[in-house]
Coordinates of C-alpha atoms in Angstrom, one line a residue:
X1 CA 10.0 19.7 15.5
X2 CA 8.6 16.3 16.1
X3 CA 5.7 16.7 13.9
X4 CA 7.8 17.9 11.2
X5 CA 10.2 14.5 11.8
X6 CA 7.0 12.9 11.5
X7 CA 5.8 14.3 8.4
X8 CA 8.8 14.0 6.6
X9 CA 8.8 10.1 7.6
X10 CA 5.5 9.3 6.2
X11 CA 6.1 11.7 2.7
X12 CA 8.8 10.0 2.4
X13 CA 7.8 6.3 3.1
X14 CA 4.9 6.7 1.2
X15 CA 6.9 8.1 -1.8
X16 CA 9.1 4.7 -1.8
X17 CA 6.2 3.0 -1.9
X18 CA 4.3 4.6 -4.8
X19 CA 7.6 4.4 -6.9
X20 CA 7.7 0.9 -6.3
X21 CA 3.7 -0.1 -6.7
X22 CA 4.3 2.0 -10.4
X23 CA 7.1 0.4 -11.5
X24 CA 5.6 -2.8 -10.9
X25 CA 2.1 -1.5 -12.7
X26 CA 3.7 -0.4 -15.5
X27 CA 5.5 -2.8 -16.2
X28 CA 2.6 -5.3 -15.5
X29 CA 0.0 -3.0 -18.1
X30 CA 2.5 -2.7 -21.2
X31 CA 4.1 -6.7 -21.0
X32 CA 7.5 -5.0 -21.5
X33 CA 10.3 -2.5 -21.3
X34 CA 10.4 0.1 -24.0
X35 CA 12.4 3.8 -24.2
X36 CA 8.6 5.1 -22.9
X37 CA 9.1 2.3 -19.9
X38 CA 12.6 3.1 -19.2
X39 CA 11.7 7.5 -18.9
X40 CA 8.9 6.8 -16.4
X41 CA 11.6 4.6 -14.5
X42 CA 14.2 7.3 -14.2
X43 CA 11.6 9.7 -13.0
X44 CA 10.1 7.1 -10.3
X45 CA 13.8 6.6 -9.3
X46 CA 14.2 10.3 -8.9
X47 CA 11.1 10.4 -6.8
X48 CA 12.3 7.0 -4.5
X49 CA 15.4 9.0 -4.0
X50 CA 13.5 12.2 -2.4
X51 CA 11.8 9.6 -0.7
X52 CA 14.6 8.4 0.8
X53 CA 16.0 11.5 1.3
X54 CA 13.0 12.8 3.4
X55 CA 13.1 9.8 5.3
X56 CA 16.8 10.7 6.7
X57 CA 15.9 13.9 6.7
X58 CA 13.1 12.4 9.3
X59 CA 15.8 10.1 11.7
X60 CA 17.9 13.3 11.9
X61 CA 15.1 15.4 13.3
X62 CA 14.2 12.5 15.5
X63 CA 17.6 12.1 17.2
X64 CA 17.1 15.7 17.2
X65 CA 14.5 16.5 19.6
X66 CA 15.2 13.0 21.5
X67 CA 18.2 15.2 22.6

Protein backbone atom coordinates (compact mmCIF):
# COMPACT_ATOMS: atom_id res chain seq x y z
CA UNK A 1 0.00 0.00 0.00
CA UNK A 2 2.73 2.35 0.65
CA UNK A 3 4.40 2.00 -2.65
CA UNK A 4 1.26 2.48 -4.37
CA UNK A 5 0.75 5.99 -2.01
CA UNK A 6 4.04 6.61 -3.32
CA UNK A 7 3.50 6.13 -6.90
CA UNK A 8 0.46 7.91 -7.12
CA UNK A 9 2.40 10.95 -5.40
CA UNK A 10 5.10 11.28 -7.88
CA UNK A 11 2.49 10.52 -11.15
CA UNK A 12 0.72 12.95 -9.95
CA UNK A 13 3.38 15.71 -8.92
CA UNK A 14 5.09 15.13 -11.93
CA UNK A 15 1.85 15.63 -14.05
CA UNK A 16 1.37 19.25 -12.38
CA UNK A 17 4.50 19.97 -13.33
CA UNK A 18 4.50 19.02 -17.06
CA UNK A 19 1.06 20.97 -17.40
CA UNK A 20 2.63 23.82 -16.08
CA UNK A 21 6.30 23.71 -17.97
CA UNK A 22 3.79 23.28 -21.37
CA UNK A 23 1.66 25.97 -20.77
CA UNK A 24 4.42 28.15 -20.24
CA UNK A 25 6.31 26.64 -23.55
CA UNK A 26 3.62 27.10 -25.62
CA UNK A 27 2.81 30.01 -24.90
CA UNK A 28 6.50 31.13 -25.00
CA UNK A 29 6.98 29.26 -28.97
CA UNK A 30 3.73 30.90 -30.64
CA UNK A 31 4.03 34.85 -28.88
CA UNK A 32 0.35 34.48 -28.25
CA UNK A 33 -3.07 32.94 -27.41
CA UNK A 34 -5.05 31.65 -30.29
CA UNK A 35 -8.32 29.01 -30.36
CA UNK A 36 -5.17 26.31 -31.12
CA UNK A 37 -3.52 27.83 -27.67
CA UNK A 38 -6.57 27.92 -25.78
CA UNK A 39 -7.49 23.63 -26.79
CA UNK A 40 -4.01 22.55 -25.64
CA UNK A 41 -4.86 24.62 -22.34
CA UNK A 42 -8.04 22.79 -21.55
CA UNK A 43 -6.44 19.49 -22.16
CA UNK A 44 -3.25 20.45 -19.84
CA UNK A 45 -5.91 21.56 -17.28
CA UNK A 46 -7.61 18.30 -17.51
CA UNK A 47 -4.33 16.54 -17.09
CA UNK A 48 -3.25 19.11 -13.83
CA UNK A 49 -6.57 18.02 -12.48
CA UNK A 50 -5.68 14.12 -12.59
CA UNK A 51 -2.62 15.28 -11.30
CA UNK A 52 -4.02 16.61 -8.51
CA UNK A 53 -6.30 14.07 -8.10
CA UNK A 54 -3.62 11.34 -7.87
CA UNK A 55 -1.84 13.32 -5.51
CA UNK A 56 -4.98 13.12 -2.82
CA UNK A 57 -5.48 9.96 -3.94
CA UNK A 58 -1.62 9.57 -2.54
CA UNK A 59 -2.22 11.50 1.21
CA UNK A 60 -5.32 9.21 1.58
CA UNK A 61 -3.27 6.06 1.22
CA UNK A 62 -0.60 7.56 3.36
CA UNK A 63 -2.84 8.36 6.37
CA UNK A 64 -3.92 4.95 5.39
CA UNK A 65 -1.23 2.66 6.24
CA UNK A 66 0.24 5.25 8.98
CA UNK A 67 -2.90 3.77 10.72
Amino acid sequence: MLISAFTLDIVGKVMVAYTALAVHHRVAREHTIDREVFRVMKVEQYVGAIGIMCMIAAYVLHVYSAI
